[in-house]
Coordinates of C-alpha atoms in Angstrom, one line a residue:
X1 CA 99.6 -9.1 10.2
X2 CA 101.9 -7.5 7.4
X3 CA 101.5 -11.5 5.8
X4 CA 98.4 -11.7 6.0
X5 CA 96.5 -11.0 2.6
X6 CA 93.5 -8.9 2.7
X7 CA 90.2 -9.7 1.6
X8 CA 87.3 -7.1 1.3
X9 CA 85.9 -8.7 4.5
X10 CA 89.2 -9.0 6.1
X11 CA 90.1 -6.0 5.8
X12 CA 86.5 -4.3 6.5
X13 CA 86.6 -6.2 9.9
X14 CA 90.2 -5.3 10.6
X15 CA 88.7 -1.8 10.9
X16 CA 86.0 -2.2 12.5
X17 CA 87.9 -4.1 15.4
X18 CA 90.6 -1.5 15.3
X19 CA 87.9 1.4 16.0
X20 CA 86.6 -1.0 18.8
X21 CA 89.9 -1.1 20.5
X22 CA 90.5 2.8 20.0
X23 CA 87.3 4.1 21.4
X24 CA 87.2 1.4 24.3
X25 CA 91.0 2.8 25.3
X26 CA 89.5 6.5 24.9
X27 CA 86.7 6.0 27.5
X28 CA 88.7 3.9 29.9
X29 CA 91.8 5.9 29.9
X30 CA 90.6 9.6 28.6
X31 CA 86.8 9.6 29.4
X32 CA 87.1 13.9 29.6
X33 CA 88.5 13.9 25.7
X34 CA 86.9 14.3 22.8
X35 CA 87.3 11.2 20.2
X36 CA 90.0 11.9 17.8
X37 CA 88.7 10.7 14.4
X38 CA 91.3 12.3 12.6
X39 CA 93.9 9.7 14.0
X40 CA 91.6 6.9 12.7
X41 CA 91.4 8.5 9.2
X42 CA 95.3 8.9 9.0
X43 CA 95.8 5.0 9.4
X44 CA 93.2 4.1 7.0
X45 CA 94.6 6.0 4.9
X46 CA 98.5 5.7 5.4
X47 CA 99.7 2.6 7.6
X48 CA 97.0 0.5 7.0
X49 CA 97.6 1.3 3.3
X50 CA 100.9 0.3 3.4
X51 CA 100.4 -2.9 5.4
X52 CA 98.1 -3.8 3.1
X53 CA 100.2 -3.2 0.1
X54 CA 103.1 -4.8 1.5
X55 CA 100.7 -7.8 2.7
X56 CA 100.1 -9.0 -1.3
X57 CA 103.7 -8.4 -2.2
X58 CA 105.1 -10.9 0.6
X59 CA 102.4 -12.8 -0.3
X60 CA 103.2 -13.7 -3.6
X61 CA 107.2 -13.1 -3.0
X62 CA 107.7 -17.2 -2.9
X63 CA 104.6 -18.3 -5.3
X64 CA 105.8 -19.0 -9.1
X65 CA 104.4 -16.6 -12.0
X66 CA 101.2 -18.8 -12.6
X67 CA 100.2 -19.2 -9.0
X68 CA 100.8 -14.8 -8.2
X69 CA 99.0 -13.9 -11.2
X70 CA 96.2 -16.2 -9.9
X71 CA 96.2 -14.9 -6.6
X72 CA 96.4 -10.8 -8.3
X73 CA 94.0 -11.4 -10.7
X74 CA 91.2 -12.5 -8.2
X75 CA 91.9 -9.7 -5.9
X76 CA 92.2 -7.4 -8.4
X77 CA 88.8 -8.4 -9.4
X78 CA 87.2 -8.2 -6.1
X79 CA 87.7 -5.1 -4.9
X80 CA 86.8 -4.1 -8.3
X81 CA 83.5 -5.4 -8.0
X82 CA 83.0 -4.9 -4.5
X83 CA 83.0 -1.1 -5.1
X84 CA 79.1 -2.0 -6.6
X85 CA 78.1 -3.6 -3.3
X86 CA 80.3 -1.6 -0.5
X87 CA 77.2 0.0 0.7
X88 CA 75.6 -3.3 1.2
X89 CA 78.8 -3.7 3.5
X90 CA 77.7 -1.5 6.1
X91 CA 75.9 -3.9 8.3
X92 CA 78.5 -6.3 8.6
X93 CA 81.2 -3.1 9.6
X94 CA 78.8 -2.2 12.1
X95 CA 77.8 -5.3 13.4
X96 CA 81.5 -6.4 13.6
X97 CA 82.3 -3.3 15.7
X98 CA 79.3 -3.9 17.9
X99 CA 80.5 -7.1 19.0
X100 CA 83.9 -6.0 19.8
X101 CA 82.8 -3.0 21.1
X102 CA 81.2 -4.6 23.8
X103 CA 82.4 -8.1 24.6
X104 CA 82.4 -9.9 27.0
X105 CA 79.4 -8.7 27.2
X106 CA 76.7 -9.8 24.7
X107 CA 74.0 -7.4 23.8
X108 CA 71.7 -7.6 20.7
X109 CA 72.8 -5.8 17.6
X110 CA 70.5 -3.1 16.1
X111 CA 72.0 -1.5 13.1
X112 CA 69.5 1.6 14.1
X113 CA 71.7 2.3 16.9
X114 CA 74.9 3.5 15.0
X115 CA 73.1 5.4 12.6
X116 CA 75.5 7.8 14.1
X117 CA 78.2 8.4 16.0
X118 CA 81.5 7.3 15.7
X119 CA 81.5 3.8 14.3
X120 CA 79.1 5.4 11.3
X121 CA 82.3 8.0 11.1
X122 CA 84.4 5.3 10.6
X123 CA 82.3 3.6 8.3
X124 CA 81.9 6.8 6.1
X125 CA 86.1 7.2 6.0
X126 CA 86.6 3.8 4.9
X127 CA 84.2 4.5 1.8
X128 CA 85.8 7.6 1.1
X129 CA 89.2 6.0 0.6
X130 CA 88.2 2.5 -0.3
X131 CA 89.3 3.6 -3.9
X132 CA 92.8 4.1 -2.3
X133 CA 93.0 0.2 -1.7
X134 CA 91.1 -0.9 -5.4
X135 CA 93.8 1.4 -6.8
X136 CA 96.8 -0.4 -5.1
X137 CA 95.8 -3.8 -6.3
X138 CA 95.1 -2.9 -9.4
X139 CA 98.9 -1.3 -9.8
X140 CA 100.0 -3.8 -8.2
X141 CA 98.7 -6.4 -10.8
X142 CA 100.1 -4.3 -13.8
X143 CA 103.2 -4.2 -12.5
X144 CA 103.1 -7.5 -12.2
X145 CA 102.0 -8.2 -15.8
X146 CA 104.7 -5.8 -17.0
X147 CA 107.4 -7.7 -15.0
X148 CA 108.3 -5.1 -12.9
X149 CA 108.0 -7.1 -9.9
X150 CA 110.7 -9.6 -10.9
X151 CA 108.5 -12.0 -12.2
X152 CA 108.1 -14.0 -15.2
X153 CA 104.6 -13.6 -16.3
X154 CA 105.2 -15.1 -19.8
X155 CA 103.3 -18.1 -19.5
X156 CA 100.7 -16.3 -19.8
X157 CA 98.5 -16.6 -23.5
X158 CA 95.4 -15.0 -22.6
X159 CA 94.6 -12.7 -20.6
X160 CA 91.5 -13.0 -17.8
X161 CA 88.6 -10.5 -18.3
X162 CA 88.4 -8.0 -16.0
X163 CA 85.8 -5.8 -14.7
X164 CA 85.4 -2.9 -16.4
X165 CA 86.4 0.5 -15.5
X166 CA 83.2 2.3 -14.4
X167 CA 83.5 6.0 -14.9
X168 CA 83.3 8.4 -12.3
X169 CA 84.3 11.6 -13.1
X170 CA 81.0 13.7 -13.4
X171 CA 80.0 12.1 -10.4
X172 CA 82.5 13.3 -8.8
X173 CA 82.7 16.7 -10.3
X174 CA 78.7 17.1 -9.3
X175 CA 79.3 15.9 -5.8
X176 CA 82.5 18.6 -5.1
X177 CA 80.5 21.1 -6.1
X178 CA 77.7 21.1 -3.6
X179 CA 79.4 22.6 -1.5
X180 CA 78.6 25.2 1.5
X181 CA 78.0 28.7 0.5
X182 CA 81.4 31.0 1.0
X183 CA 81.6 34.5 -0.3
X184 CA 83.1 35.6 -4.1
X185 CA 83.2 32.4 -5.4
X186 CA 81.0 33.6 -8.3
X187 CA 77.6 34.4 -8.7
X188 CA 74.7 32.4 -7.3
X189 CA 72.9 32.4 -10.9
X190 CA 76.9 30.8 -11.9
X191 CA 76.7 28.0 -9.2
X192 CA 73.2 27.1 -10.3
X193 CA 73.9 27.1 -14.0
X194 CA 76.8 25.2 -12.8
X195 CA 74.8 22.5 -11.3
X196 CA 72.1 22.5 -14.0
X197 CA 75.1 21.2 -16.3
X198 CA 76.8 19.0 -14.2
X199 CA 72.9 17.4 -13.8
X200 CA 73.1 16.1 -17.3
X201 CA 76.4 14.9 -17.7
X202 CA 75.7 13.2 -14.2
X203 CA 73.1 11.6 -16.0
X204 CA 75.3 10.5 -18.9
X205 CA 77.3 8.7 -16.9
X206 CA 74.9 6.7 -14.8
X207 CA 73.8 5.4 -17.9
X208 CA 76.9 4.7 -19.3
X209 CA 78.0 3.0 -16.5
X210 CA 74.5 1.3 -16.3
X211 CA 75.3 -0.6 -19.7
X212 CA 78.9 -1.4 -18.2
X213 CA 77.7 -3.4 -15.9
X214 CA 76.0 -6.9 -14.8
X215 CA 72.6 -7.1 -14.0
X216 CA 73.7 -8.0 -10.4
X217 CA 75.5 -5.2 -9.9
X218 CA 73.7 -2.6 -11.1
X219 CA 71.5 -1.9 -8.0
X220 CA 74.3 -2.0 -6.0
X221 CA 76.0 0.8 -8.0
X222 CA 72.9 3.1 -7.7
X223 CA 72.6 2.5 -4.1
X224 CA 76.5 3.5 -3.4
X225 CA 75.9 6.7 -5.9
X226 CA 72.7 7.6 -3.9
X227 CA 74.2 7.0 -1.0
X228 CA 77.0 9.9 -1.7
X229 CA 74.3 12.3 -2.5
X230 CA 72.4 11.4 0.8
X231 CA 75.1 12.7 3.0
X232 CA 75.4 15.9 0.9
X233 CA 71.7 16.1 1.3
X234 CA 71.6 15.9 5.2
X235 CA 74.2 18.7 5.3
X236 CA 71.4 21.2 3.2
X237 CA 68.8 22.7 5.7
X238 CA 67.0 25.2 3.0
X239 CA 63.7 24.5 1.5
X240 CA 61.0 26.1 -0.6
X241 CA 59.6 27.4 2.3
X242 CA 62.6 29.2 4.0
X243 CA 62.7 31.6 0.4
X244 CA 59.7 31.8 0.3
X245 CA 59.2 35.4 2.4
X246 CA 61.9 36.2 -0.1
X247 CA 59.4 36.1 -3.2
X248 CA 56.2 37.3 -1.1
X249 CA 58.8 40.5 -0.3
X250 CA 59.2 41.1 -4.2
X251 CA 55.6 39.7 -5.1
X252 CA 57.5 37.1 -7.1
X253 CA 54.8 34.3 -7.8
X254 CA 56.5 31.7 -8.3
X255 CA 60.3 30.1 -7.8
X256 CA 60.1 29.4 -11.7
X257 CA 60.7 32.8 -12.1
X258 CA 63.4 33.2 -10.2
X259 CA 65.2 29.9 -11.4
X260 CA 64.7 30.4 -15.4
X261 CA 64.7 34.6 -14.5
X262 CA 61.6 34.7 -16.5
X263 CA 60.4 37.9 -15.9
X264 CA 63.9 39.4 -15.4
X265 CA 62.8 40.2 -11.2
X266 CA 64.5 42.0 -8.4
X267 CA 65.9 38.7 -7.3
X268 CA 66.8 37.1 -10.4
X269 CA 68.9 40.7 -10.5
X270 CA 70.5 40.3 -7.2
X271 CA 71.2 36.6 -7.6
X272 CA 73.3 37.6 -10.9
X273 CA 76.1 39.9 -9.0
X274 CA 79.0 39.1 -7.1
X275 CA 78.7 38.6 -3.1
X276 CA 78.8 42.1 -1.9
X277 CA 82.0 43.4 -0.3
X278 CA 81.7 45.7 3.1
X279 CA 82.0 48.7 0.9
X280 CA 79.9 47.7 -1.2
X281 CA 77.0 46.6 1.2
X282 CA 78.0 50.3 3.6
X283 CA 77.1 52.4 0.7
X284 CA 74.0 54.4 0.7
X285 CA 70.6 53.1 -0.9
X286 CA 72.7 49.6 -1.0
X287 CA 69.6 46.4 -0.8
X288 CA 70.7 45.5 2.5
X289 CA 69.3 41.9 1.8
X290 CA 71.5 41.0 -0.8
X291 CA 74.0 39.0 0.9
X292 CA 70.8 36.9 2.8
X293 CA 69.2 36.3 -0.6
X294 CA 72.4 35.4 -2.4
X295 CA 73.1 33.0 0.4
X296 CA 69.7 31.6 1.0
X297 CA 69.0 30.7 -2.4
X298 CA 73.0 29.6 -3.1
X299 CA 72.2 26.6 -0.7
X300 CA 68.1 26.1 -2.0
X301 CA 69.7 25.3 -5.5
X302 CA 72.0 22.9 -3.9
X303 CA 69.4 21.3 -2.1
X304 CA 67.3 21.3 -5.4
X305 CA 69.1 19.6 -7.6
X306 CA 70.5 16.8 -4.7
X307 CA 66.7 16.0 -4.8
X308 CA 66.7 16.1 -8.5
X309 CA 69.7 13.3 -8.2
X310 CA 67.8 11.3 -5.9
X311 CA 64.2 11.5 -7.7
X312 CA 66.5 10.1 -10.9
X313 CA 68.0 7.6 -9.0
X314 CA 65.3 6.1 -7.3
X315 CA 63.3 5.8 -10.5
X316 CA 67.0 3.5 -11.9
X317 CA 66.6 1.7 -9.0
X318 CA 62.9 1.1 -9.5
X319 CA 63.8 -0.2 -13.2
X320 CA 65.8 -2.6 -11.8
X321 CA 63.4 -4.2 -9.3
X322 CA 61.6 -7.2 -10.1
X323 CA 58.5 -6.8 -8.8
X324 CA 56.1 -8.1 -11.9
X325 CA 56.0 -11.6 -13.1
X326 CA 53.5 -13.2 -15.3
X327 CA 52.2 -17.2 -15.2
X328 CA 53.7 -18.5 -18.3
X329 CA 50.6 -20.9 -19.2
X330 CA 47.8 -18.4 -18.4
X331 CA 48.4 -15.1 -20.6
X332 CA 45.2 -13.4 -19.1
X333 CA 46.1 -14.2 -15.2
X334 CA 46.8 -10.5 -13.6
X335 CA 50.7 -9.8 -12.8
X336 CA 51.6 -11.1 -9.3
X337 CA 53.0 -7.9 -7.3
X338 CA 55.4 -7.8 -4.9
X339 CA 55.3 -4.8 -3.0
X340 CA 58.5 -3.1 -2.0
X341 CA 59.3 -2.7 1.6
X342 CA 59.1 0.6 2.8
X343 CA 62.7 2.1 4.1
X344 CA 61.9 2.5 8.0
X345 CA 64.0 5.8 8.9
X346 CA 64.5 6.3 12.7
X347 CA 62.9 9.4 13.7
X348 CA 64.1 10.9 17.2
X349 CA 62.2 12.1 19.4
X350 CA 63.4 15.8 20.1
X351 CA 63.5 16.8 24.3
X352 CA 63.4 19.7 26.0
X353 CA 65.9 18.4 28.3
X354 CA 69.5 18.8 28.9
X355 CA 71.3 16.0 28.7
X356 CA 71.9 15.7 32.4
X357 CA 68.3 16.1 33.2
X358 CA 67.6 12.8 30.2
X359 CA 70.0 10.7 31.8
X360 CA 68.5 11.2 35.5
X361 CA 65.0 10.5 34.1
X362 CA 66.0 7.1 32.8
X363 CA 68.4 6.5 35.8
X364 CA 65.1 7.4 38.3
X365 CA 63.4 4.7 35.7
X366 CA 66.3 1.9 35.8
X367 CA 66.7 2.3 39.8
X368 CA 63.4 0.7 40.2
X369 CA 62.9 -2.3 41.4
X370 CA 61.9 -4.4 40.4
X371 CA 63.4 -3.8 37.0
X372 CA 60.7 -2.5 34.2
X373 CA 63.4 -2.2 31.8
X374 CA 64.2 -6.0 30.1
X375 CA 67.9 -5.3 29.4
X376 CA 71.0 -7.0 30.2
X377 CA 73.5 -3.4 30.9
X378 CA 72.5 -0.5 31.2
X379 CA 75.0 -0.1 28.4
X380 CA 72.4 -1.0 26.2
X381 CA 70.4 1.5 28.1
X382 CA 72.7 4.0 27.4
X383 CA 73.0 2.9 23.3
X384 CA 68.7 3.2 23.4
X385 CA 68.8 7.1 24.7
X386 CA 72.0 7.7 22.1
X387 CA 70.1 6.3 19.0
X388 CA 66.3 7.9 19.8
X389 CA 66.1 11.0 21.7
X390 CA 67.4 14.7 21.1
X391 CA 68.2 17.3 23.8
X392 CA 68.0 20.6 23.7
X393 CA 71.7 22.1 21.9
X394 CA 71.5 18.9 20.2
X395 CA 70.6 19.2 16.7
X396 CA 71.6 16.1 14.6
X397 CA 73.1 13.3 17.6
X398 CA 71.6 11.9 21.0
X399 CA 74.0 11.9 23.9
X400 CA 77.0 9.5 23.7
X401 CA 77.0 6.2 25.8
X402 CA 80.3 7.5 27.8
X403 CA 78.4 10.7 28.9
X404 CA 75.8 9.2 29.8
X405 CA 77.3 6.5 31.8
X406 CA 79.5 9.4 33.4
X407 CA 76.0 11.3 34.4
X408 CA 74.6 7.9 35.7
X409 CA 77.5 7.9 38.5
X410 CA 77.7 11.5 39.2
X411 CA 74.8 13.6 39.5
X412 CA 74.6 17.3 39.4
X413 CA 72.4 18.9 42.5
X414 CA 70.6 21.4 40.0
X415 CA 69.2 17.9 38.2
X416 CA 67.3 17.1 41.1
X417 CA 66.2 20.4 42.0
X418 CA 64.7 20.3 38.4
X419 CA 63.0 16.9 38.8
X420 CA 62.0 17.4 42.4
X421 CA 58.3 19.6 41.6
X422 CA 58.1 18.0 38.4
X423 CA 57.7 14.7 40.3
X424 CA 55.6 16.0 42.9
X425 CA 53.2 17.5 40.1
X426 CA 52.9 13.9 38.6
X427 CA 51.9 12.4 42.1
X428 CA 49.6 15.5 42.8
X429 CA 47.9 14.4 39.2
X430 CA 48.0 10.8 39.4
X431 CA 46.4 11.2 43.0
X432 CA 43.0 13.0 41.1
X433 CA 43.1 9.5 39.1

């Protein structure tokens, strides 16, 4: 493997096989244990960054200076433009996995399915330090150029054009900084100034990087931006309506005020001190609420100006849409229109069940026979109940295929008990039919 030279693809799939093979070991030989996902980050990025390194380097080791600057110069550009398209990636990742996952057994990929759990885990770690593997060919190409790797690279007379550098340094910035409330780290009027400016220089940069690149490309940078701000965005919970008993408390009539501190009001006040410390909020006559107000609107603002992000991003990626065309021979024919296809989110359906008393519901279901379920395994079963339905503890995740294939072979006594009238209550109905 150490010879073998990476592609994007390559090394994508490499990944996605290796996260296969470790969750597969995990249920067979430690089904009680919780997946380690920090083992899987480590070798993305550490061995698997050094094997990839040292892949290129043996690669071109026997090739003559015109034949390794070839070969550096294409990779170098690859993974320099792949970084516009890696989102676009994601189905390949997963579907790659899938198949591993499972064989021999073949079962029908649905990319709805891993919308979470580990494989999307994976998926999100490998974004996260892609950079680390653009940045290694990249050094590895100057180094080459400035003949530090022993060859001889002065045949060359001009140099090939390279992508340019996109900046990423507000983007960055803006995205570090929406981060989960913690006590005295400044003021929450600070934090949302804070944001308020990193908004525009956000801005500055999309565009800038917008006239950096090809018109191929450009959709596929916006997506991979947006797509960063969407996992901020599902971490944020608070919305107008959870401050809103703040303002009806302080007869505040609108969040306006609070945000520009327009009429200089009790929570515009509260919002510019420091967190309180316990001294602080023991002392007599102390606003007991400050800490709850500070917090609650701390992680509105956050949520605010993610949406603010997103708005502005989805109205790039509108501009770059081709949905009007116009006949060329008749100027006062309407525009054709293309509608854009609506983005189909998978919306689960939340239980009041435990996730023992789920499992024995489908298992009564699947036990029948003959079979009213058309699947092959009841993995696939299992991989329906994971990606649609919510029990109760469960906030953001279904219940995993391995627990659920554990609770198929072993049920608890107090499941039944639970089912038993439940049952009897549906017969009792369906008999008045």
């Amino acid at each position: 493997m150490s010879n073998e030279i990476f592609s994007v693809q390559k090394l994508e799939e490499h990944i996605a096989f290796k996260a296969s093979v470790y969750i597969k070991k995990s249920e067979t030989e430690y089904p009680r244990q919780s997946l380690d996902i920090g083992s899987i980050n480590s070798y993305i990025k550490g061995d698997l960054l050094n094997i990839f390194s040292k892949s290129f380097f043996d690669q071109i080791k026997p090739m003559n200076g015109k034949e390794a600057y070839r070969t550096l110069s294409l990779a170098d550009n690859q993974f320099q433009t792949h970084s516009y398209s890696i989102a676009s990636s994601r189905y390949h990742f997963l579907s790659y996995y899938h198949h591993h996952y499972l064989e021999p057994e073949h079962v029908v990929f649905n990319e709805q399915s891993y919308q979470t759990g580990f494989a999307n885990d994976v998926w999100n770690l490998y974004t996260q330090h892609y950079h680390l593997y653009s940045e290694a060919i990249t050094g590895l190409f100057l180094d080459f150029k400035n003949g530090l790797l022993g060859f001889c690279p002065s045949f060359i007379t001009v140099e090939t054009p390279t992508t340019k550098i996109l900046k990423h340094r507000d983007t960055d910035s803006f995205i570090s900084h929406l981060i989960c409330y913690t006590p005295n780290t400044g003021t929450t009027f600070s934090f949302k100034l804070m944001l308020q400016e990193n908004m525009e220089y956000f801005r500055k940069e999309v565009y800038y990087n917008l006239g950096n690149i090809e018109k191929d490309h450009k959709r596929h940078y916006l997506n991979s931006v947006r797509y960063e701000f969407e996992l901020k965005r599902k971490k944020g919970k608070i919305t107008l309506n959870d401050i809103q008993p703040w303002l009806n408390l302080y007869h505040i009539n609108s969040e306006d005020e609070v945000r520009h501190n327009q009429t200089n009001n009790p929570i515009s006040i509260i919002l510019a001190l420091n967190t309180p410390t316990a001294i602080e909020a023991a002392a007599l006559g102390f606003n007991k609420n400050t800490a709850s107000i500070q917090e609650d609107f701390y992680n509105y603002y956050s949520c605010y100006y993610i949406d603010k992000v997103m708005i502005f991003l989805g109205e790039q990626i509108e501009e770059q849409n081709s949905f009007h065309y116009y006949h060329g021979v008749d100027n006062n024919a309407f525009p054709n229109y293309q509608p854009q296809q609506a983005f189909l989110q998978n919306i689960k359906m939340k239980m009041n069940l435990t996730v023992p008393q789920l499992a024995y519901c489908f298992k009564m279901l699947a036990d029948i026979n003959p079979s009213i379920f058309d699947i092959q395994t009841k993995k696939e079963l299992y991989q329906f109940i994971e990606a649609n339905f919510l029990t109760t503890g469960k906030q953001d995740a279904g219940p995993t295929v391995a627990k659920l294939n554990n609770l198929n072979s072993a049920v608890d006594p107090s499941v039944i008990k639970f089912w038993k009238p439940i049952l009897l209550k549906m017969l009792e109905n369906l008999r008045k039919e």
